[in-house]
CSV table of C-alpha atoms and ligand atoms in Angstrom, one decimal:
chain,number,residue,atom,x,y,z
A,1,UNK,CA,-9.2,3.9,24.8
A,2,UNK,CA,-7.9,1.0,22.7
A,3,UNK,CA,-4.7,0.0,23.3
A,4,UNK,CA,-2.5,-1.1,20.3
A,5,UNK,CA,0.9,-2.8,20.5
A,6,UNK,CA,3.7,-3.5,17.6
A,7,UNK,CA,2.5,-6.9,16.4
A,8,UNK,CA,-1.2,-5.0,16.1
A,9,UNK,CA,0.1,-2.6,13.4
A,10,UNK,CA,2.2,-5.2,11.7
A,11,UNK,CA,-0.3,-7.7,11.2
A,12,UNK,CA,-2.7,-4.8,10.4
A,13,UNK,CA,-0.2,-3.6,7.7
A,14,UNK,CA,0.0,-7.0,6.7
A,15,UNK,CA,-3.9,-7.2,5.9
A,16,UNK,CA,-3.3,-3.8,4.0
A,17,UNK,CA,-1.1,-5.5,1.6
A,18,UNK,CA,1.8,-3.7,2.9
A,19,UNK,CA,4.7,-6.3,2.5
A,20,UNK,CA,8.1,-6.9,2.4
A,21,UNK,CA,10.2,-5.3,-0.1
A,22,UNK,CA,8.0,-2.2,-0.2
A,23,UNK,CA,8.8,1.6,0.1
A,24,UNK,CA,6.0,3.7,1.7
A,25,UNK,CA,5.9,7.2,2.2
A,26,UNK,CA,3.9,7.7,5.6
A,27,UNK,CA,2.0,10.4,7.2
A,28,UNK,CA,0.6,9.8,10.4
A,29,UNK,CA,-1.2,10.7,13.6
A,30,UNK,CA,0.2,8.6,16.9
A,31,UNK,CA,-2.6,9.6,18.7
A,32,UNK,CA,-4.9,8.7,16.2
A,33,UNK,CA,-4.6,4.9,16.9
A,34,UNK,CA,-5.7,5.0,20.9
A,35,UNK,CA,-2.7,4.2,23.8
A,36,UNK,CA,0.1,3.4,21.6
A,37,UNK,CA,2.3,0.9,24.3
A,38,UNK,CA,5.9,2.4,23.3
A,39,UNK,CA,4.6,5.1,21.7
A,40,UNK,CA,6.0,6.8,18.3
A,41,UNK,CA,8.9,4.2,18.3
A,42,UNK,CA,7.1,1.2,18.6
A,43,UNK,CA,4.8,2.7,15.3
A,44,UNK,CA,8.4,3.0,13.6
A,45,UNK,CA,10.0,-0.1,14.8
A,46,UNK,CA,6.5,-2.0,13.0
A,47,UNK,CA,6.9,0.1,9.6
A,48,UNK,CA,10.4,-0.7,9.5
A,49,UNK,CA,10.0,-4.5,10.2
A,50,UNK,CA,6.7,-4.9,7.7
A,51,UNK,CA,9.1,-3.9,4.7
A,52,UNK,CA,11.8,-5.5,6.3
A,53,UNK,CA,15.9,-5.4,5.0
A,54,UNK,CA,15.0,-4.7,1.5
A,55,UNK,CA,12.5,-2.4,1.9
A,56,UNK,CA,12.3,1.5,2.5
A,57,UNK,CA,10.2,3.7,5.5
A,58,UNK,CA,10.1,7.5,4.4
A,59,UNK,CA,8.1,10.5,6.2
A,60,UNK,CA,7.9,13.9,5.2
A,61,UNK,CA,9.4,16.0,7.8
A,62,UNK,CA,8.4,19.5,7.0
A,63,UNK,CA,9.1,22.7,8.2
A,64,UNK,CA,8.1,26.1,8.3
A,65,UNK,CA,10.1,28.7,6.8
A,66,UNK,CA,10.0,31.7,9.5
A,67,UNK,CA,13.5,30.3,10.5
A,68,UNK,CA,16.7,29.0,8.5
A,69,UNK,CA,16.4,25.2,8.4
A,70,UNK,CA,19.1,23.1,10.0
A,71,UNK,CA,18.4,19.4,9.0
A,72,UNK,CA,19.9,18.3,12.5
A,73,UNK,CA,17.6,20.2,14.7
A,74,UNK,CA,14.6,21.8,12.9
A,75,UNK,CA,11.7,19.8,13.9
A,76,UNK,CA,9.5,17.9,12.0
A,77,UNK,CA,5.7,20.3,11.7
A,78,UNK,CA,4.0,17.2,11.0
A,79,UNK,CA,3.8,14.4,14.1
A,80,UNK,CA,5.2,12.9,16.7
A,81,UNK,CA,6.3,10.0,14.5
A,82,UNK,CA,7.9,12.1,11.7
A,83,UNK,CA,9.8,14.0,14.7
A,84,UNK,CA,11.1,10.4,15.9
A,85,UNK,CA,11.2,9.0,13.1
A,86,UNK,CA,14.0,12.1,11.8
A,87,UNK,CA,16.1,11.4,15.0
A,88,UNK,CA,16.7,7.8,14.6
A,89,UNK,CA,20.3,6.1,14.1
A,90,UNK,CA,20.8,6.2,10.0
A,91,UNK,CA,17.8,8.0,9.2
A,92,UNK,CA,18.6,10.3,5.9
A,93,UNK,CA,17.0,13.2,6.2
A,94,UNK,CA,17.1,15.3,2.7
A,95,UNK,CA,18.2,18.9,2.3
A,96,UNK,CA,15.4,21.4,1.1
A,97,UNK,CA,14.1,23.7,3.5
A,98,UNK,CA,10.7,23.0,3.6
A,99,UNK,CA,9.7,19.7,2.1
A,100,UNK,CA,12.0,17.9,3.7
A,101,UNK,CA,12.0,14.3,3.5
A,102,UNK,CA,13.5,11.6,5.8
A,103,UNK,CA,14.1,7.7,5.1
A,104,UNK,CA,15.5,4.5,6.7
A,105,UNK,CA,15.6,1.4,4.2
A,106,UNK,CA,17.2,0.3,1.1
A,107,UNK,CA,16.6,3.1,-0.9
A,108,UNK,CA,16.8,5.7,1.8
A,109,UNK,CA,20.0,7.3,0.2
A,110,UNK,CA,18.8,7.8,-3.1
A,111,UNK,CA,15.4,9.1,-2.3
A,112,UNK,CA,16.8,11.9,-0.2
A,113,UNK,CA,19.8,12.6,-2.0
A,114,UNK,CA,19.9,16.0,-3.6
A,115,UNK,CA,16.3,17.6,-2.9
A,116,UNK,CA,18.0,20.6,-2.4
A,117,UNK,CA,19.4,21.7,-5.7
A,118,UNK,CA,16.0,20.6,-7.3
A,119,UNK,CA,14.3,23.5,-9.0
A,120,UNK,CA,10.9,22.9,-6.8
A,121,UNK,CA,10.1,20.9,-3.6
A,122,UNK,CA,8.2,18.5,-4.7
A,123,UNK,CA,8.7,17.9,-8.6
A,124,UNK,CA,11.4,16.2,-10.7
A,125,UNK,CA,14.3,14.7,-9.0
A,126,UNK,CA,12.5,15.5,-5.7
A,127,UNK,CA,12.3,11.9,-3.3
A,128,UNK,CA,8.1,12.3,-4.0
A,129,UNK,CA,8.8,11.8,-7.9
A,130,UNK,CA,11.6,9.2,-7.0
A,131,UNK,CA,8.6,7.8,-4.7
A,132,UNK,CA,6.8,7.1,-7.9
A,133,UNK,CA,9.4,6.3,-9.7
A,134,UNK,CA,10.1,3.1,-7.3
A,135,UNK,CA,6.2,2.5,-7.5
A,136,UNK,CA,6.1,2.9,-3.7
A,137,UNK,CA,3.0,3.3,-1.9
A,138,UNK,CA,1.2,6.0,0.6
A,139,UNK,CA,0.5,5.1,4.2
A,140,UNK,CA,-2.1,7.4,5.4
A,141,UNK,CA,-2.0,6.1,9.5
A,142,UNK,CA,-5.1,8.1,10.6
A,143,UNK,CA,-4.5,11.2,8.4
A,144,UNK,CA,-6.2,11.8,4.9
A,145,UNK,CA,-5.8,12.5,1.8
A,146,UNK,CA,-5.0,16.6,2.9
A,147,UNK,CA,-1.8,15.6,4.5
A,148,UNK,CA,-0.5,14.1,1.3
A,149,UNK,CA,2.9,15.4,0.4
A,150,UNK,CA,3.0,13.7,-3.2
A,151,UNK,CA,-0.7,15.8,-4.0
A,152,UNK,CA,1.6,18.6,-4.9
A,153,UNK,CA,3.7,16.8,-7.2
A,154,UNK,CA,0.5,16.1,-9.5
A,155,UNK,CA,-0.1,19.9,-9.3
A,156,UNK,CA,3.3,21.0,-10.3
A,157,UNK,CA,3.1,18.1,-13.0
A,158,UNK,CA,0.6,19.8,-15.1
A,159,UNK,CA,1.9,23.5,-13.8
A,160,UNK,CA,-1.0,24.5,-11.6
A,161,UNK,CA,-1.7,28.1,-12.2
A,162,UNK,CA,-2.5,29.0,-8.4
A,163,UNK,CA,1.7,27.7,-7.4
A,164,UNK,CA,4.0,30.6,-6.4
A,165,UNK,CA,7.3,32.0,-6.1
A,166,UNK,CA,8.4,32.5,-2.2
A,167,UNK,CA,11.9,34.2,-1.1
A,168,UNK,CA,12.3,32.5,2.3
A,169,UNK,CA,15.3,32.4,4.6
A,170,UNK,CA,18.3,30.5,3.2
A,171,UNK,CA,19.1,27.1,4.9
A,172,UNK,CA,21.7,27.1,7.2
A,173,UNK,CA,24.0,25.0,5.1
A,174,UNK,CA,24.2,27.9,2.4
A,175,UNK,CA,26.5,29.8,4.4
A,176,UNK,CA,27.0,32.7,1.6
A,177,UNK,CA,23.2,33.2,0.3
A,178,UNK,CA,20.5,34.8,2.9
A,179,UNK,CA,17.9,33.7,0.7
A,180,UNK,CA,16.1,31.1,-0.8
A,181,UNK,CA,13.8,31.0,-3.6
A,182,UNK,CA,11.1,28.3,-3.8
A,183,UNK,CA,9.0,27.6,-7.2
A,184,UNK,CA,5.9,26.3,-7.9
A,185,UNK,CA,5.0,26.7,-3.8
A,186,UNK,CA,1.6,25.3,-2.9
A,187,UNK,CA,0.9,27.2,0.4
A,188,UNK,CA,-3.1,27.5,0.9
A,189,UNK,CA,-6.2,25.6,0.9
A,190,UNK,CA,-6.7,22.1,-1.6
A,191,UNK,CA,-9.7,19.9,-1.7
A,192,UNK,CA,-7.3,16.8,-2.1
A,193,UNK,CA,-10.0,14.5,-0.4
A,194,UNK,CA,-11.8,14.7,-3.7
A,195,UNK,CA,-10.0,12.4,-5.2
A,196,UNK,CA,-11.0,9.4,-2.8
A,197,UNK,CA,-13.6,8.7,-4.7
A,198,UNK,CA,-11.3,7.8,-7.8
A,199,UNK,CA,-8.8,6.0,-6.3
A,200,UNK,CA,-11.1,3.2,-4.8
A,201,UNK,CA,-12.9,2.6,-8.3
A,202,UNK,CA,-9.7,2.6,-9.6
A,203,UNK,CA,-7.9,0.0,-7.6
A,204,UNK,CA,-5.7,2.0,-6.2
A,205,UNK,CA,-6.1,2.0,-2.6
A,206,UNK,CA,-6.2,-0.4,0.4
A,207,UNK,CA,-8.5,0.7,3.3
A,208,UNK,CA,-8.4,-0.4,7.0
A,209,UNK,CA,-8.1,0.4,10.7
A,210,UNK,CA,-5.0,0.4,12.8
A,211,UNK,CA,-6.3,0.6,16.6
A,212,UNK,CA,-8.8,3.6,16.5
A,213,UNK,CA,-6.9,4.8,13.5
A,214,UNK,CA,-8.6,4.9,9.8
A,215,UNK,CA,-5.9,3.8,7.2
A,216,UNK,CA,-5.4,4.4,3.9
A,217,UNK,CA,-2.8,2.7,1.5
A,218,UNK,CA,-2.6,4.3,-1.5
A,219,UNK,CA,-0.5,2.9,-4.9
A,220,UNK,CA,1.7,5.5,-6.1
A,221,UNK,CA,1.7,4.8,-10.1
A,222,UNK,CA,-2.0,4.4,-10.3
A,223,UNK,CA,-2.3,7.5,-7.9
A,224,UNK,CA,-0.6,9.5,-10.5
A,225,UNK,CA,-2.2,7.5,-13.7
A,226,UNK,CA,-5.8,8.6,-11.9
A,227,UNK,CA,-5.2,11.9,-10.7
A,228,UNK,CA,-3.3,13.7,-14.0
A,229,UNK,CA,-6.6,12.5,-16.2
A,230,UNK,CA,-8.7,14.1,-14.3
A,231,UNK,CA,-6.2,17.4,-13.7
A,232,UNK,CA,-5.7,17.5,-17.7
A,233,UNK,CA,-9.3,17.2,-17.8
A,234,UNK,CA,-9.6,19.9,-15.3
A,235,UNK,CA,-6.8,21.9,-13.6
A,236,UNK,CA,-9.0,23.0,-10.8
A,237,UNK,CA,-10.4,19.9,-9.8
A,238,UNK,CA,-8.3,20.5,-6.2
A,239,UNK,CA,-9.7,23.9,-6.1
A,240,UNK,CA,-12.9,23.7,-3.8
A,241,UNK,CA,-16.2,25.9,-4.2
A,242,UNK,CA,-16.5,27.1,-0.6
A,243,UNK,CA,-17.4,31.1,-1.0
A,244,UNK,CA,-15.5,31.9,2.0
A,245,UNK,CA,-12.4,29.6,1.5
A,246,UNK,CA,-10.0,33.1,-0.1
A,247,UNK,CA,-6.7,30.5,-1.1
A,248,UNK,CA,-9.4,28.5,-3.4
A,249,UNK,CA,-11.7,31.8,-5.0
A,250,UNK,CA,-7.7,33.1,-5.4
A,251,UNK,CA,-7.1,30.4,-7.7
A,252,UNK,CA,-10.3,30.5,-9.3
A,253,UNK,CA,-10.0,34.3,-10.4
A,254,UNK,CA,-6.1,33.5,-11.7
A,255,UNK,CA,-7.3,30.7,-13.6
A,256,UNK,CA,-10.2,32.6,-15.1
A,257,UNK,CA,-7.6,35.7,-15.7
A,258,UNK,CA,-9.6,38.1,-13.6
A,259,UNK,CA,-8.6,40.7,-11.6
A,260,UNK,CA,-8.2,40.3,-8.0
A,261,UNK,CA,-8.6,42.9,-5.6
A,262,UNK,CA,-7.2,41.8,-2.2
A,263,UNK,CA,-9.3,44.0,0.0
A,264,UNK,CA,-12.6,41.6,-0.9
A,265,UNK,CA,-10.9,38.7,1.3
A,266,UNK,CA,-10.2,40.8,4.6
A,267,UNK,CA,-14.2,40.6,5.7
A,268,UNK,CA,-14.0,37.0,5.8
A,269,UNK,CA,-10.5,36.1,7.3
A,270,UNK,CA,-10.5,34.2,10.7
A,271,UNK,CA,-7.9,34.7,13.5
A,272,UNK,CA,-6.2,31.5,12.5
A,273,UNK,CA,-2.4,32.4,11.5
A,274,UNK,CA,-2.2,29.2,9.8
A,275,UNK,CA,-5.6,28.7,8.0
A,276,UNK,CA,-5.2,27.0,4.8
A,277,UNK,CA,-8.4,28.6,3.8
A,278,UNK,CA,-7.5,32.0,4.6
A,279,UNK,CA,-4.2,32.5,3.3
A,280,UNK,CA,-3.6,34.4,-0.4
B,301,ZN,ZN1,-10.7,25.9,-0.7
B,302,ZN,ZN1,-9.4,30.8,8.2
């Protein structure tokens, strides 16, 4: 297994064009990369010093909604380095209950400031639209495209058909409310991977390797610039054509106006509680 140390990612981030200054929004697999040698901290420690004093780390530290959240102890659903990353000495971590999002940098206050009174999770005045707004940059470390938070600010930029309305249980800092209404929720399955393609004709993204790890840096602006022509074009172009995926012929059937009859998907559900493909 490779071995990988902190100057190895920095001077790997370096080749990625990732540079002082810079705020990234990173998703990320520690294992992915081989034996990290200090683990999850030494893969924060390198972010933080590659954009150095005047620049800004943020992960998305999600969480399910099966329990209230509590921004000092519910864990991060999404890696080892999130998790760390959420714990560390003047991390901000912002309020909403399930697209929580947690920074360290120059900008870490303003990006995570008031998530929760923002009519959706991931739309306007949310940290992923203020992400764009500071024409940061995606850090896919050995994750893809599917594990990009910011995706679902595209879709509920042109009002994707297939979002939804979910009552979940209240956060614990609204101490007089037991419930929680998220809008324009993108549970299920999205073919987000499509848009590779796109982005690297378009400029927009700077591929390499940390360790074992496949890396993608991906420009924000042009991101969105790339991927609302082609949603305007088509609204379904995230919706994939796998028969048996249920959360994508779901969408299809909305978008078509057709009636849907729940029964058809139970033949084809696997035992996977979580399945992005199976949920409706
Ligand atoms: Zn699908
Ligand atoms: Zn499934």
């Amino acid at each position: 297994m490779k071995t990988v140390n902190k100057e190895d990612i920095m001077y790997s981030l370096k080749l990625m064009d990732v540079s002082e200054g810079d705020v990234l929004l990173v998703h990320s697999s520690l294992t992915s990369m081989g034996y990290v040698e200090g683990g999850a901290d030494t893969v924060i420690d390198a972010l933080l010093e590659a954009v150095g004093p005047e620049g800004t780390i943020s992960m998305s530290t999600l969480t399910g909604w099966g329990s209230p959240f509590d921004a000092d102890t519910s864990p991060s659903a999404v890696g080892d380095i999130s998790e760390q990353f959420r714990k560390r000495a003047g991390a901000y971590r912002s309020l909403h209950p399930v697209h929580s999002v947690t920074a360290i940098g120059k900008y870490a206050e303003f990006l995570t400031r008031d998530h929760e009174t923002c009519e959706t999770g991931c739309g306007t005045g949310t940290p992923y639209e203020k992400l764009r707004m500071l024409k940061g940059k995606v850090l896919l470390l050995g994750v893809d495209m599917d594990r990009n938070t910011i995706m679902h600010t595209l879709e509920e930029e042109i009002d994707a058909i297939y979002l939804r309305t979910l009552d979940i249980p209240a956060p614990t800092y609204l101490k007089d409310q037991d419930v929680f209404t998220l809008k324009k929720f993108p549970p299920g399955h999205r073919d987000f991977l499509a848009i590779t393609p796109y982005l690297r004709r378009g400029g927009a993204m700077v591929e390499g390797v940390i360790g074992q790890a496949v890396v993608k840096v991906v420009d924000i602006p042009k991101l969105f610039d790339i991927a609302l022509t082609i949603l305007k074009e088509n609204p379904l172009f995230f919706i994939c054509h796998n028969p048996n995926c249920n959360s994508c012929h779901w969408s299809r059937l909305l978008f078509d106006g057709k009636p849907i009859d729940m029964a058809q998907y139970e033949k084809n559900h696997c035992c996977d509680g979580t399945c992005e493909i199976c949920v409706i």
